[in-house]
Amino acid sequence: MEKTGSFDTLIVYCHPWEGSFTHAVLEAAERGLDRADRSHELIDLYADGFEPAMRREELAGYSRGKVLDPLVAKYQDQLSCCHRLLLIFPIWWNDVPAMLRGWLDKVMLPGFSWEATGHGLQGTLQHIERVDAYTTSSNATSYMQERLGDGIQKTLLDATFWQLGCGKGYWHNLGSMDLTTADERAAWLSQVEEDMAGC
């Protein structure tokens, strides 16, 4: 069922510096979505001044799904209206940045995104048909997959977002970022734009 005010893609962007390559990835993704005339909204966690640490008062109301942070309420509204989720972030120490981890902790509350069943969580975000994570890493992608546990694909996408009821998750990573050439980075940005334009 189409939700009132629904839109195609919600972008969750997590990087503190506008001059970063990660920001260039965001711009490429938005260009592609614009080319395809796909409606989208942006959550820029650093620009929003989001506070990722859960306060004592928030934890006290967690089991009831109580929202105290107005940004959390806004983010939940946006998540309720999108059909696709696009995550853009750098991989730091083989995982998501603390800011994005805090977003998951504070936004994905019981009663909003999942219900307890006694035999695993029952996710309630089935309207999100697909989750894509576009990342960069100093480690090679194959090394992260084969030696470091493949945490973005297996834990974030195939476990966490699967538990939340979302559709299939896809990880797209520019590995060995520190060793890439300008041409390789430009080619990857072009691929990001084409992915968004063609999806």
PDB file of C-alpha atoms in Angstrom:
ATOM      1  CA  MET A   1       0.000   0.000   0.000  1.00  0.00           C
ATOM      2  CA  GLU A   2       1.372   3.402  -0.988  1.00  0.00           C
ATOM      3  CA  LYS A   3       2.007   5.599   2.020  1.00  0.00           C
ATOM      4  CA  THR A   4       0.953   9.233   2.106  1.00  0.00           C
ATOM      5  CA  GLY A   5       3.949  11.359   1.207  1.00  0.00           C
ATOM      6  CA  SER A   6       5.948   8.312   0.158  1.00  0.00           C
ATOM      7  CA  PHE A   7       9.109   8.656  -1.914  1.00  0.00           C
ATOM      8  CA  ASP A   8      11.525   6.288  -3.589  1.00  0.00           C
ATOM      9  CA  THR A   9      14.887   6.495  -1.827  1.00  0.00           C
ATOM     10  CA  LEU A  10      16.068   7.613   1.593  1.00  0.00           C
ATOM     11  CA  ILE A  11      19.793   8.362   1.720  1.00  0.00           C
ATOM     12  CA  VAL A  12      21.556   8.091   5.067  1.00  0.00           C
ATOM     13  CA  TYR A  13      24.921   9.824   4.722  1.00  0.00           C
ATOM     14  CA  CYS A  14      27.586   9.619   7.393  1.00  0.00           C
ATOM     15  CA  HIS A  15      30.784  11.630   7.006  1.00  0.00           C
ATOM     16  CA  PRO A  16      31.923  14.832   8.764  1.00  0.00           C
ATOM     17  CA  TRP A  17      33.830  16.473   5.882  1.00  0.00           C
ATOM     18  CA  GLU A  18      32.350  17.901   2.681  1.00  0.00           C
ATOM     19  CA  GLY A  19      35.706  17.581   0.910  1.00  0.00           C
ATOM     20  CA  SER A  20      35.854  13.813   1.387  1.00  0.00           C
ATOM     21  CA  PHE A  21      35.580  11.199  -1.317  1.00  0.00           C
ATOM     22  CA  THR A  22      32.569   9.850   0.557  1.00  0.00           C
ATOM     23  CA  HIS A  23      30.858  13.183  -0.070  1.00  0.00           C
ATOM     24  CA  ALA A  24      31.673  12.825  -3.770  1.00  0.00           C
ATOM     25  CA  VAL A  25      29.921   9.434  -3.640  1.00  0.00           C
ATOM     26  CA  LEU A  26      26.851  11.138  -2.172  1.00  0.00           C
ATOM     27  CA  GLU A  27      26.856  13.721  -4.966  1.00  0.00           C
ATOM     28  CA  ALA A  28      27.195  11.000  -7.610  1.00  0.00           C
ATOM     29  CA  ALA A  29      24.286   9.071  -6.115  1.00  0.00           C
ATOM     30  CA  GLU A  30      22.073  12.146  -6.057  1.00  0.00           C
ATOM     31  CA  ARG A  31      22.947  12.934  -9.678  1.00  0.00           C
ATOM     32  CA  GLY A  32      21.930   9.432 -10.694  1.00  0.00           C
ATOM     33  CA  LEU A  33      18.660   9.572  -8.798  1.00  0.00           C
ATOM     34  CA  ASP A  34      17.894  12.968 -10.344  1.00  0.00           C
ATOM     35  CA  ARG A  35      18.638  11.612 -13.837  1.00  0.00           C
ATOM     36  CA  ALA A  36      16.212   8.762 -13.227  1.00  0.00           C
ATOM     37  CA  ASP A  37      13.647  11.192 -11.772  1.00  0.00           C
ATOM     38  CA  ARG A  38      13.503   9.137  -8.577  1.00  0.00           C
ATOM     39  CA  SER A  39      12.248  11.054  -5.564  1.00  0.00           C
ATOM     40  CA  HIS A  40      14.641  11.011  -2.649  1.00  0.00           C
ATOM     41  CA  GLU A  41      15.356  12.576   0.709  1.00  0.00           C
ATOM     42  CA  LEU A  42      18.658  12.953   2.534  1.00  0.00           C
ATOM     43  CA  ILE A  43      19.617  12.347   6.143  1.00  0.00           C
ATOM     44  CA  ASP A  44      23.028  13.954   6.726  1.00  0.00           C
ATOM     45  CA  LEU A  45      23.853  12.819  10.246  1.00  0.00           C
ATOM     46  CA  TYR A  46      26.755  15.180  10.891  1.00  0.00           C
ATOM     47  CA  ALA A  47      25.087  18.205   9.302  1.00  0.00           C
ATOM     48  CA  ASP A  48      21.955  17.487  11.352  1.00  0.00           C
ATOM     49  CA  GLY A  49      23.972  17.514  14.543  1.00  0.00           C
ATOM     50  CA  PHE A  50      22.625  14.086  15.441  1.00  0.00           C
ATOM     51  CA  GLU A  51      23.721  12.864  18.874  1.00  0.00           C
ATOM     52  CA  PRO A  52      24.471   9.134  18.531  1.00  0.00           C
ATOM     53  CA  ALA A  53      25.013   8.342  22.204  1.00  0.00           C
ATOM     54  CA  MET A  54      21.918   7.059  23.937  1.00  0.00           C
ATOM     55  CA  ARG A  55      21.158   9.016  27.090  1.00  0.00           C
ATOM     56  CA  ARG A  56      19.975   7.439  30.312  1.00  0.00           C
ATOM     57  CA  GLU A  57      16.468   8.801  29.813  1.00  0.00           C
ATOM     58  CA  GLU A  58      16.297   7.356  26.308  1.00  0.00           C
ATOM     59  CA  LEU A  59      17.402   3.932  27.475  1.00  0.00           C
ATOM     60  CA  ALA A  60      14.790   4.015  30.234  1.00  0.00           C
ATOM     61  CA  GLY A  61      12.057   4.340  27.600  1.00  0.00           C
ATOM     62  CA  TYR A  62      13.654   2.072  25.002  1.00  0.00           C
ATOM     63  CA  SER A  63      11.515  -1.024  25.596  1.00  0.00           C
ATOM     64  CA  ARG A  64       8.390   1.102  25.080  1.00  0.00           C
ATOM     65  CA  GLY A  65       9.758   2.645  21.890  1.00  0.00           C
ATOM     66  CA  LYS A  66       9.699   6.080  23.501  1.00  0.00           C
ATOM     67  CA  VAL A  67      11.216   8.866  21.390  1.00  0.00           C
ATOM     68  CA  LEU A  68      12.767  11.860  23.156  1.00  0.00           C
ATOM     69  CA  ASP A  69      14.993  13.218  20.374  1.00  0.00           C
ATOM     70  CA  PRO A  70      13.073  15.222  17.697  1.00  0.00           C
ATOM     71  CA  LEU A  71      15.581  14.064  15.073  1.00  0.00           C
ATOM     72  CA  VAL A  72      14.746  10.446  15.844  1.00  0.00           C
ATOM     73  CA  ALA A  73      11.063  11.193  15.256  1.00  0.00           C
ATOM     74  CA  LYS A  74      11.920  12.881  11.961  1.00  0.00           C
ATOM     75  CA  TYR A  75      14.091   9.968  10.841  1.00  0.00           C
ATOM     76  CA  GLN A  76      11.372   7.468  11.717  1.00  0.00           C
ATOM     77  CA  ASP A  77       8.876   9.440   9.632  1.00  0.00           C
ATOM     78  CA  GLN A  78      11.251   9.358   6.685  1.00  0.00           C
ATOM     79  CA  LEU A  79      11.906   5.631   7.068  1.00  0.00           C
ATOM     80  CA  SER A  80       8.162   5.033   7.130  1.00  0.00           C
ATOM     81  CA  CYS A  81       7.738   6.666   3.730  1.00  0.00           C
ATOM     82  CA  CYS A  82      10.593   5.315   1.594  1.00  0.00           C
ATOM     83  CA  HIS A  83      10.812   2.215  -0.580  1.00  0.00           C
ATOM     84  CA  ARG A  84      14.587   1.988  -0.764  1.00  0.00           C
ATOM     85  CA  LEU A  85      17.370   2.781   1.693  1.00  0.00           C
ATOM     86  CA  LEU A  86      20.787   3.982   0.554  1.00  0.00           C
ATOM     87  CA  LEU A  87      23.615   4.107   3.117  1.00  0.00           C
ATOM     88  CA  ILE A  88      26.800   6.044   2.259  1.00  0.00           C
ATOM     89  CA  PHE A  89      29.685   5.918   4.722  1.00  0.00           C
ATOM     90  CA  PRO A  90      33.384   5.124   5.158  1.00  0.00           C
ATOM     91  CA  ILE A  91      34.420   1.875   6.792  1.00  0.00           C
ATOM     92  CA  TRP A  92      36.355   2.608   9.973  1.00  0.00           C
ATOM     93  CA  TRP A  93      38.002  -0.316  11.775  1.00  0.00           C
ATOM     94  CA  ASN A  94      36.055  -2.829   9.693  1.00  0.00           C
ATOM     95  CA  ASP A  95      32.688  -1.450  10.752  1.00  0.00           C
ATOM     96  CA  VAL A  96      30.265   1.440  10.421  1.00  0.00           C
ATOM     97  CA  PRO A  97      31.226   4.797  11.997  1.00  0.00           C
ATOM     98  CA  ALA A  98      29.989   5.389  15.545  1.00  0.00           C
ATOM     99  CA  MET A  99      27.550   8.022  14.271  1.00  0.00           C
ATOM    100  CA  LEU A 100      25.783   5.481  12.059  1.00  0.00           C
ATOM    101  CA  ARG A 101      25.871   2.839  14.789  1.00  0.00           C
ATOM    102  CA  GLY A 102      24.155   5.317  17.091  1.00  0.00           C
ATOM    103  CA  TRP A 103      21.545   6.051  14.412  1.00  0.00           C
ATOM    104  CA  LEU A 104      20.638   2.380  14.327  1.00  0.00           C
ATOM    105  CA  ASP A 105      20.555   2.145  18.127  1.00  0.00           C
ATOM    106  CA  LYS A 106      18.335   5.186  18.622  1.00  0.00           C
ATOM    107  CA  VAL A 107      16.057   5.071  15.565  1.00  0.00           C
ATOM    108  CA  MET A 108      15.307   1.353  15.207  1.00  0.00           C
ATOM    109  CA  LEU A 109      13.111   1.166  18.276  1.00  0.00           C
ATOM    110  CA  PRO A 110      10.725  -1.632  19.274  1.00  0.00           C
ATOM    111  CA  GLY A 111       7.218  -0.926  18.088  1.00  0.00           C
ATOM    112  CA  PHE A 112       8.584   1.113  15.203  1.00  0.00           C
ATOM    113  CA  SER A 113      10.909  -1.214  13.327  1.00  0.00           C
ATOM    114  CA  TRP A 114      10.550  -4.539  15.145  1.00  0.00           C
ATOM    115  CA  GLU A 115       8.496  -6.565  17.593  1.00  0.00           C
ATOM    116  CA  ALA A 116       9.701  -9.255  20.000  1.00  0.00           C
ATOM    117  CA  THR A 117       8.343 -12.755  19.288  1.00  0.00           C
ATOM    118  CA  GLY A 118      10.217 -14.917  21.774  1.00  0.00           C
ATOM    119  CA  HIS A 119      12.071 -16.661  18.939  1.00  0.00           C
ATOM    120  CA  GLY A 120      13.745 -13.737  17.168  1.00  0.00           C
ATOM    121  CA  LEU A 121      12.764 -10.255  16.135  1.00  0.00           C
ATOM    122  CA  GLN A 122       9.883  -9.655  13.731  1.00  0.00           C
ATOM    123  CA  GLY A 123      10.784  -6.687  11.543  1.00  0.00           C
ATOM    124  CA  THR A 124       8.141  -4.195  10.495  1.00  0.00           C
ATOM    125  CA  LEU A 125       9.951  -2.313   7.724  1.00  0.00           C
ATOM    126  CA  GLN A 126       8.768  -4.579   4.901  1.00  0.00           C
ATOM    127  CA  HIS A 127       7.928  -1.560   2.751  1.00  0.00           C
ATOM    128  CA  ILE A 128      11.685  -0.992   2.304  1.00  0.00           C
ATOM    129  CA  GLU A 129      12.301  -3.242  -0.660  1.00  0.00           C
ATOM    130  CA  ARG A 130      16.080  -2.880  -0.922  1.00  0.00           C
ATOM    131  CA  VAL A 131      19.057  -1.600   1.070  1.00  0.00           C
ATOM    132  CA  ASP A 132      22.292  -0.548  -0.649  1.00  0.00           C
ATOM    133  CA  ALA A 133      25.486   0.349   1.222  1.00  0.00           C
ATOM    134  CA  TYR A 134      28.108   2.347  -0.694  1.00  0.00           C
ATOM    135  CA  THR A 135      31.368   2.431   1.215  1.00  0.00           C
ATOM    136  CA  THR A 136      35.103   2.997   0.967  1.00  0.00           C
ATOM    137  CA  SER A 137      37.836   1.195   2.871  1.00  0.00           C
ATOM    138  CA  SER A 138      41.595   1.177   3.254  1.00  0.00           C
ATOM    139  CA  ASN A 139      41.488  -2.622   3.235  1.00  0.00           C
ATOM    140  CA  ALA A 140      40.881  -4.494  -0.001  1.00  0.00           C
ATOM    141  CA  THR A 141      37.276  -5.656  -0.361  1.00  0.00           C
ATOM    142  CA  SER A 142      38.335  -9.292  -0.763  1.00  0.00           C
ATOM    143  CA  TYR A 143      40.402  -9.080   2.434  1.00  0.00           C
ATOM    144  CA  MET A 144      37.414  -7.761   4.346  1.00  0.00           C
ATOM    145  CA  GLN A 145      35.234 -10.548   2.983  1.00  0.00           C
ATOM    146  CA  GLU A 146      37.655 -13.427   3.442  1.00  0.00           C
ATOM    147  CA  ARG A 147      39.715 -12.447   6.503  1.00  0.00           C
ATOM    148  CA  LEU A 148      37.736  -9.878   8.482  1.00  0.00           C
ATOM    149  CA  GLY A 149      34.298 -11.489   8.609  1.00  0.00           C
ATOM    150  CA  ASP A 150      32.497  -9.616   5.812  1.00  0.00           C
ATOM    151  CA  GLY A 151      30.771  -7.489   8.449  1.00  0.00           C
ATOM    152  CA  ILE A 152      29.021  -4.982   6.201  1.00  0.00           C
ATOM    153  CA  GLN A 153      27.318  -7.596   4.035  1.00  0.00           C
ATOM    154  CA  LYS A 154      26.809 -10.363   6.573  1.00  0.00           C
ATOM    155  CA  THR A 155      26.128  -8.413   9.756  1.00  0.00           C
ATOM    156  CA  LEU A 156      24.712  -5.048   8.698  1.00  0.00           C
ATOM    157  CA  LEU A 157      22.772  -6.020   5.590  1.00  0.00           C
ATOM    158  CA  ASP A 158      22.059  -9.760   5.823  1.00  0.00           C
ATOM    159  CA  ALA A 159      21.427  -9.757   9.572  1.00  0.00           C
ATOM    160  CA  THR A 160      20.427  -6.360  10.975  1.00  0.00           C
ATOM    161  CA  PHE A 161      18.354  -5.034   8.089  1.00  0.00           C
ATOM    162  CA  TRP A 162      16.965  -8.495   7.379  1.00  0.00           C
ATOM    163  CA  GLN A 163      15.771  -8.664  10.993  1.00  0.00           C
ATOM    164  CA  LEU A 164      14.111  -5.292  10.500  1.00  0.00           C
ATOM    165  CA  GLY A 165      12.069  -6.718   7.642  1.00  0.00           C
ATOM    166  CA  CYS A 166      13.837  -4.922   4.809  1.00  0.00           C
ATOM    167  CA  GLY A 167      14.416  -6.444   1.393  1.00  0.00           C
ATOM    168  CA  LYS A 168      17.706  -7.685  -0.020  1.00  0.00           C
ATOM    169  CA  GLY A 169      20.878  -5.810   0.921  1.00  0.00           C
ATOM    170  CA  TYR A 170      23.750  -5.063  -1.458  1.00  0.00           C
ATOM    171  CA  TRP A 171      27.237  -3.922  -0.498  1.00  0.00           C
ATOM    172  CA  HIS A 172      29.259  -1.806  -2.964  1.00  0.00           C
ATOM    173  CA  ASN A 173      32.779  -0.987  -1.785  1.00  0.00           C
ATOM    174  CA  LEU A 174      35.775   0.833  -3.203  1.00  0.00           C
ATOM    175  CA  GLY A 175      38.515  -1.087  -1.425  1.00  0.00           C
ATOM    176  CA  SER A 176      42.209  -0.213  -1.077  1.00  0.00           C
ATOM    177  CA  MET A 177      41.056   3.383  -1.238  1.00  0.00           C
ATOM    178  CA  ASP A 178      44.446   4.819  -0.254  1.00  0.00           C
ATOM    179  CA  LEU A 179      46.087   3.177  -3.282  1.00  0.00           C
ATOM    180  CA  THR A 180      43.539   4.071  -5.943  1.00  0.00           C
ATOM    181  CA  THR A 181      44.352   6.450  -8.781  1.00  0.00           C
ATOM    182  CA  ALA A 182      42.337   9.515  -9.708  1.00  0.00           C
ATOM    183  CA  ASP A 183      41.050   7.649 -12.758  1.00  0.00           C
ATOM    184  CA  GLU A 184      39.932   4.686 -10.649  1.00  0.00           C
ATOM    185  CA  ARG A 185      38.083   6.943  -8.233  1.00  0.00           C
ATOM    186  CA  ALA A 186      36.427   8.815 -11.105  1.00  0.00           C
ATOM    187  CA  ALA A 187      35.351   5.525 -12.672  1.00  0.00           C
ATOM    188  CA  TRP A 188      33.818   4.385  -9.403  1.00  0.00           C
ATOM    189  CA  LEU A 189      31.873   7.624  -9.031  1.00  0.00           C
ATOM    190  CA  SER A 190      30.555   7.165 -12.553  1.00  0.00           C
ATOM    191  CA  GLN A 191      29.470   3.639 -11.638  1.00  0.00           C
ATOM    192  CA  VAL A 192      27.644   4.910  -8.559  1.00  0.00           C
ATOM    193  CA  GLU A 193      25.772   7.436 -10.688  1.00  0.00           C
ATOM    194  CA  GLU A 194      24.878   4.797 -13.278  1.00  0.00           C
ATOM    195  CA  ASP A 195      23.696   2.422 -10.562  1.00  0.00           C
ATOM    196  CA  MET A 196      21.304   5.051  -9.228  1.00  0.00           C
ATOM    197  CA  ALA A 197      20.128   6.083 -12.673  1.00  0.00           C
ATOM    198  CA  GLY A 198      19.433   2.515 -13.699  1.00  0.00           C
ATOM    199  CA  CYS A 199      17.915   1.059 -10.539  1.00  0.00           C
TER     200      CYS A 199
END
